[in-house]
PDB file of C-alpha atoms in Angstrom:
ATOM      1  CA  PHE A 120     243.193 -40.105 108.807  1.00 40.00           C
ATOM      2  CA  ALA A 121     241.186 -38.222 106.174  1.00 48.00           C
ATOM      3  CA  ALA A 122     237.999 -40.287 106.567  1.00 49.00           C
ATOM      4  CA  PRO A 123     237.393 -39.263 110.220  1.00 49.00           C
ATOM      5  CA  ILE A 124     237.654 -35.605 109.210  1.00 50.00           C
ATOM      6  CA  TYR A 125     235.068 -36.172 106.544  1.00 53.00           C
ATOM      7  CA  PHE A 126     232.746 -37.826 109.067  1.00 52.00           C
ATOM      8  CA  PHE A 127     233.312 -34.948 111.473  1.00 54.00           C
ATOM      9  CA  LEU A 128     232.141 -32.553 108.776  1.00 57.00           C
ATOM     10  CA  LEU A 129     229.144 -34.732 108.010  1.00 54.00           C
ATOM     11  CA  LYS A 130     228.334 -34.622 111.728  1.00 53.00           C
ATOM     12  CA  ARG A 131     228.179 -30.825 111.468  1.00 55.00           C
ATOM     13  CA  VAL A 132     225.269 -31.077 109.067  1.00 52.00           C
ATOM     14  CA  ALA A 133     223.558 -34.042 110.766  1.00 49.00           C
ATOM     15  CA  GLY A 134     219.829 -33.944 110.325  1.00 50.00           C
ATOM     16  CA  GLN A 135     220.107 -32.252 106.939  1.00 51.00           C
ATOM     17  CA  GLU A 136     219.369 -34.542 104.004  1.00 50.00           C
ATOM     18  CA  GLY A 137     219.395 -37.532 106.386  1.00 47.00           C
ATOM     19  CA  VAL A 138     223.051 -37.255 107.384  1.00 45.00           C
ATOM     20  CA  GLU A 139     223.707 -38.976 110.696  1.00 45.00           C
ATOM     21  CA  THR A 140     227.333 -39.757 111.537  1.00 46.00           C
ATOM     22  CA  GLU A 141     229.249 -39.747 114.808  1.00 49.00           C
ATOM     23  CA  VAL A 142     233.032 -39.954 115.141  1.00 45.00           C
ATOM     24  CA  PRO A 143     234.188 -39.616 118.763  1.00 50.00           C
ATOM     25  CA  ASN A 144     237.704 -38.289 118.165  1.00 54.00           C
ATOM     26  CA  ALA A 145     236.982 -36.159 115.096  1.00 54.00           C
ATOM     27  CA  GLU A 146     237.614 -32.848 116.895  1.00 59.00           C
ATOM     28  CA  ALA A 147     241.060 -34.010 118.034  1.00 58.00           C
ATOM     29  CA  ILE A 148     241.909 -35.210 114.545  1.00 51.00           C
ATOM     30  CA  GLU A 149     240.816 -31.924 113.008  1.00 55.00           C
ATOM     31  CA  ARG A 150     242.968 -29.950 115.486  1.00 58.00           C
ATOM     32  CA  ASP A 151     245.987 -32.074 114.649  1.00 52.00           C
ATOM     33  CA  LEU A 152     245.857 -31.452 110.926  1.00 52.00           C
ATOM     34  CA  SER A 153     247.399 -28.377 109.441  1.00 52.00           C
ATOM     35  CA  LYS A 154     245.074 -25.622 108.326  1.00 54.00           C
ATOM     36  CA  LYS A 155     246.016 -25.892 104.680  1.00 55.00           C
ATOM     37  CA  ARG A 156     245.819 -29.666 104.462  1.00 68.00           C
ATOM     38  CA  LEU A 157     242.289 -29.775 105.854  1.00 68.00           C
ATOM     39  CA  GLY A 158     241.179 -26.983 103.508  1.00 74.00           C
ATOM     40  CA  TYR A 159     242.617 -28.832 100.524  1.00 72.00           C
ATOM     41  CA  TYR A 160     240.908 -32.078 101.509  1.00 75.00           C
ATOM     42  CA  CYS A 161     237.539 -30.422 102.161  1.00 79.00           C
ATOM     43  CA  TYR A 162     237.656 -28.598  98.836  1.00 81.00           C
ATOM     44  CA  PHE A 163     238.033 -31.835  96.882  1.00 76.00           C
ATOM     45  CA  GLN A 164     235.374 -33.619  98.932  1.00 79.00           C
ATOM     46  CA  ALA A 165     233.025 -30.700  98.175  1.00 83.00           C
ATOM     47  CA  GLN A 166     233.586 -31.206  94.446  1.00 81.00           C
ATOM     48  CA  GLU A 167     232.415 -34.810  94.738  1.00 82.00           C
ATOM     49  CA  HIS A 168     229.220 -33.732  96.498  1.00 80.00           C
ATOM     50  CA  LYS A 169     228.665 -31.008  93.926  1.00 84.00           C
ATOM     51  CA  GLU A 170     228.796 -33.631  91.172  1.00 84.00           C
ATOM     52  CA  LYS A 171     226.322 -35.776  93.129  1.00 86.00           C
ATOM     53  CA  ASN A 172     223.963 -32.793  93.419  1.00 87.00           C
ATOM     54  CA  GLN A 173     224.225 -32.668  97.211  1.00 84.00           C
ATOM     55  CA  PRO A 174     224.383 -28.899  97.797  1.00 85.00           C
ATOM     56  CA  VAL A 175     224.036 -28.969 101.602  1.00 87.00           C
ATOM     57  CA  LEU A 176     227.092 -31.198 102.038  1.00 84.00           C
ATOM     58  CA  CYS A 177     228.989 -29.370  99.313  1.00 86.00           C
ATOM     59  CA  ASN A 178     228.196 -26.063 101.006  1.00 88.00           C
ATOM     60  CA  ALA A 179     229.384 -27.291 104.441  1.00 87.00           C
ATOM     61  CA  LEU A 180     232.622 -28.683 103.034  1.00 87.00           C
ATOM     62  CA  LEU A 181     233.318 -25.555 100.979  1.00 91.00           C
ATOM     63  CA  LYS A 182     232.733 -23.352 104.028  1.00 92.00           C
ATOM     64  CA  THR A 183     235.231 -25.382 106.039  1.00 88.00           C
ATOM     65  CA  ALA A 184     237.810 -25.206 103.254  1.00 89.00           C
ATOM     66  CA  ALA A 185     237.121 -21.484 102.734  1.00 93.00           C
ATOM     67  CA  ASP A 186     237.576 -20.786 106.438  1.00 91.00           C
ATOM     68  CA  LYS A 187     240.919 -22.607 106.237  1.00 87.00           C
ATOM     69  CA  GLY A 188     242.042 -20.198 103.498  1.00 89.00           C
ATOM     70  CA  ASP A 189     241.512 -22.206 100.306  1.00 91.00           C
ATOM     71  CA  VAL A 190     240.982 -19.539  97.630  1.00 94.00           C
ATOM     72  CA  ARG A 191     239.026 -21.837  95.277  1.00 94.00           C
ATOM     73  CA  ALA A 192     236.688 -22.792  98.108  1.00 94.00           C
ATOM     74  CA  GLN A 193     236.216 -19.159  99.107  1.00 96.00           C
ATOM     75  CA  TYR A 194     235.146 -18.317  95.584  1.00 97.00           C
ATOM     76  CA  GLN A 195     232.841 -21.327  95.116  1.00 95.00           C
ATOM     77  CA  TYR A 196     231.303 -20.963  98.573  1.00 95.00           C
ATOM     78  CA  ALA A 197     230.557 -17.297  97.858  1.00 97.00           C
ATOM     79  CA  GLN A 198     228.932 -18.276  94.564  1.00 96.00           C
ATOM     80  CA  MET A 199     226.732 -20.809  96.369  1.00 94.00           C
ATOM     81  CA  LEU A 200     225.746 -18.173  98.927  1.00 96.00           C
ATOM     82  CA  ALA A 201     224.857 -15.693  96.189  1.00 96.00           C
ATOM     83  CA  LEU A 202     222.760 -18.278  94.343  1.00 94.00           C
ATOM     84  CA  GLY A 203     221.137 -19.802  97.421  1.00 93.00           C
ATOM     85  CA  GLN A 204     222.558 -23.276  96.766  1.00 91.00           C
ATOM     86  CA  GLY A 205     222.680 -25.438  99.894  1.00 88.00           C
ATOM     87  CA  GLY A 206     221.034 -22.703 101.954  1.00 89.00           C
ATOM     88  CA  PRO A 207     219.340 -19.324 101.710  1.00 93.00           C
ATOM     89  CA  ILE A 208     220.684 -16.529  99.486  1.00 96.00           C
ATOM     90  CA  ASN A 209     223.155 -14.480 101.514  1.00 97.00           C
ATOM     91  CA  PHE A 210     224.856 -11.667  99.598  1.00 98.00           C
ATOM     92  CA  GLU A 211     226.373 -10.228 102.769  1.00 98.00           C
ATOM     93  CA  ASN A 212     228.416 -13.368 103.452  1.00 97.00           C
ATOM     94  CA  ALA A 213     229.069 -13.816  99.738  1.00 98.00           C
ATOM     95  CA  ARG A 214     230.805 -10.428  99.815  1.00 98.00           C
ATOM     96  CA  VAL A 215     232.967 -11.544 102.745  1.00 98.00           C
ATOM     97  CA  TYR A 216     234.181 -14.719 101.044  1.00 98.00           C
ATOM     98  CA  LEU A 217     234.598 -13.106  97.627  1.00 98.00           C
ATOM     99  CA  LYS A 218     236.747 -10.386  99.180  1.00 98.00           C
ATOM    100  CA  ARG A 219     238.963 -13.021 100.795  1.00 98.00           C
ATOM    101  CA  ALA A 220     239.481 -14.760  97.458  1.00 98.00           C
ATOM    102  CA  ALA A 221     239.857 -11.447  95.608  1.00 98.00           C
ATOM    103  CA  ASP A 222     242.525 -10.274  98.037  1.00 98.00           C
ATOM    104  CA  GLN A 223     244.461 -13.469  97.279  1.00 96.00           C
ATOM    105  CA  GLY A 224     244.532 -12.452  93.609  1.00 97.00           C
ATOM    106  CA  MET A 225     241.826 -14.624  92.020  1.00 97.00           C
ATOM    107  CA  LYS A 226     240.605 -12.619  89.034  1.00 98.00           C
ATOM    108  CA  GLU A 227     237.158 -14.241  88.923  1.00 98.00           C
ATOM    109  CA  ALA A 228     236.626 -13.390  92.585  1.00 98.00           C
ATOM    110  CA  GLN A 229     237.830  -9.825  92.007  1.00 98.00           C
ATOM    111  CA  TYR A 230     235.305  -9.457  89.208  1.00 98.00           C
ATOM    112  CA  SER A 231     232.419 -11.018  91.169  1.00 98.00           C
ATOM    113  CA  TYR A 232     233.227  -8.999  94.282  1.00 98.00           C
ATOM    114  CA  ALA A 233     233.303  -5.777  92.239  1.00 98.00           C
ATOM    115  CA  ARG A 234     229.904  -6.599  90.753  1.00 97.00           C
ATOM    116  CA  LEU A 235     228.388  -7.086  94.213  1.00 97.00           C
ATOM    117  CA  LEU A 236     229.917  -3.776  95.319  1.00 98.00           C
ATOM    118  CA  ALA A 237     228.676  -1.906  92.249  1.00 96.00           C
ATOM    119  CA  GLY A 238     225.223  -3.479  92.501  1.00 96.00           C
ATOM    120  CA  GLY A 239     224.822  -2.874  96.223  1.00 97.00           C
ATOM    121  CA  GLN A 240     224.164  -6.555  96.881  1.00 97.00           C
ATOM    122  CA  GLY A 241     224.963  -7.524 100.466  1.00 96.00           C
ATOM    123  CA  GLY A 242     225.823  -3.969 101.463  1.00 97.00           C
ATOM    124  CA  PRO A 243     225.926  -0.405 100.233  1.00 97.00           C
ATOM    125  CA  VAL A 244     226.860   0.504  96.671  1.00 97.00           C
ATOM    126  CA  ASP A 245     230.609   1.137  96.554  1.00 97.00           C
ATOM    127  CA  PHE A 246     231.801   2.198  93.105  1.00 97.00           C
ATOM    128  CA  GLU A 247     235.190   3.300  94.418  1.00 97.00           C
ATOM    129  CA  ASN A 248     236.169  -0.186  95.598  1.00 97.00           C
ATOM    130  CA  ALA A 249     234.360  -1.810  92.673  1.00 97.00           C
ATOM    131  CA  ARG A 250     236.658   0.183  90.415  1.00 97.00           C
ATOM    132  CA  VAL A 251     239.740  -1.022  92.330  1.00 98.00           C
ATOM    133  CA  TYR A 252     238.801  -4.702  92.079  1.00 98.00           C
ATOM    134  CA  LEU A 253     237.670  -4.473  88.456  1.00 97.00           C
ATOM    135  CA  LYS A 254     241.005  -2.897  87.564  1.00 97.00           C
ATOM    136  CA  ARG A 255     242.845  -5.783  89.238  1.00 98.00           C
ATOM    137  CA  ALA A 256     240.804  -8.396  87.375  1.00 98.00           C
ATOM    138  CA  ALA A 257     241.091  -6.454  84.107  1.00 96.00           C
ATOM    139  CA  ALA A 258     244.872  -6.268  84.499  1.00 96.00           C
ATOM    140  CA  GLN A 259     244.903 -10.083  84.664  1.00 97.00           C
ATOM    141  CA  GLY A 260     243.127 -10.253  81.302  1.00 95.00           C
ATOM    142  CA  LEU A 261     239.558 -11.058  82.342  1.00 96.00           C
ATOM    143  CA  LYS A 262     237.495  -9.712  79.418  1.00 95.00           C
ATOM    144  CA  GLU A 263     234.303  -9.115  81.417  1.00 95.00           C
ATOM    145  CA  ALA A 264     236.276  -7.102  83.968  1.00 96.00           C
ATOM    146  CA  GLN A 265     237.947  -5.062  81.218  1.00 95.00           C
ATOM    147  CA  ASN A 266     234.568  -4.156  79.750  1.00 94.00           C
ATOM    148  CA  ASN A 267     233.026  -3.299  83.139  1.00 94.00           C
ATOM    149  CA  TYR A 268     236.085  -1.315  84.195  1.00 95.00           C
ATOM    150  CA  GLY A 269     235.902   0.624  80.934  1.00 95.00           C
ATOM    151  CA  ASN A 270     232.242   1.379  81.685  1.00 94.00           C
ATOM    152  CA  LEU A 271     233.077   2.715  85.160  1.00 94.00           C
ATOM    153  CA  LEU A 272     235.846   4.880  83.712  1.00 95.00           C
ATOM    154  CA  SER A 273     233.615   6.288  80.986  1.00 95.00           C
ATOM    155  CA  LYS A 274     230.816   7.103  83.447  1.00 95.00           C
ATOM    156  CA  GLY A 275     233.076   8.419  86.189  1.00 95.00           C
ATOM    157  CA  GLU A 276     231.648   5.999  88.740  1.00 94.00           C
ATOM    158  CA  GLY A 277     234.005   5.565  91.681  1.00 93.00           C
ATOM    159  CA  GLY A 278     236.443   8.159  90.371  1.00 94.00           C
ATOM    160  CA  PRO A 279     236.980  10.724  87.655  1.00 94.00           C
ATOM    161  CA  VAL A 280     235.811  10.232  84.078  1.00 94.00           C
ATOM    162  CA  ASP A 281     238.673   8.839  81.984  1.00 94.00           C
ATOM    163  CA  PHE A 282     237.707   8.334  78.332  1.00 94.00           C
ATOM    164  CA  VAL A 283     241.290   7.667  77.206  1.00 93.00           C
ATOM    165  CA  ASN A 284     241.742   4.631  79.480  1.00 91.00           C
ATOM    166  CA  ALA A 285     238.118   3.565  78.997  1.00 93.00           C
ATOM    167  CA  ARG A 286     238.830   3.119  75.263  1.00 92.00           C
ATOM    168  CA  ILE A 287     241.908   1.029  76.054  1.00 91.00           C
ATOM    169  CA  TYR A 288     239.919  -1.315  78.293  1.00 89.00           C
ATOM    170  CA  PHE A 289     237.045  -1.571  75.828  1.00 83.00           C
ATOM    171  CA  LYS A 290     239.533  -2.739  73.183  1.00 75.00           C
ATOM    172  CA  GLY A 291     241.167  -5.234  75.635  1.00 59.00           C
TER     173      GLY A 291
END
């Protein structure tokens, strides 16, 4: 039953990179599968297309998996959007998908989302929320997040200046 789902997804990107596939009952099959199972399947299919350097198909599969709630897919899809892989650069949507992954606790997504917020990419600069997400990633031991969080604390961006805690995070 997994192959028809794959062909249904290929049908979504028909015309791009020569993909032309038609599966008559693909919509019914997709509806019948659980949300999580389809997301899991699409994520792993996307990895195969990534290895084959097929960014359009990888992008479409990751989006499907991300929309089904797969945290890894949300993060990777957001990265592709931010880099313009498989489509145009889209920081606004990258923020959306990074936030979804960050809110599920993925430290790399928390860090990346905070950087987009602090840099004003895809929306207004938001140091207050950048500080919140950097703190979450830093608390999980991500060194880059610890350093960036320490910087925000020492500069007072997004909250009061806090040199005592800034030193702790710089040492982390």
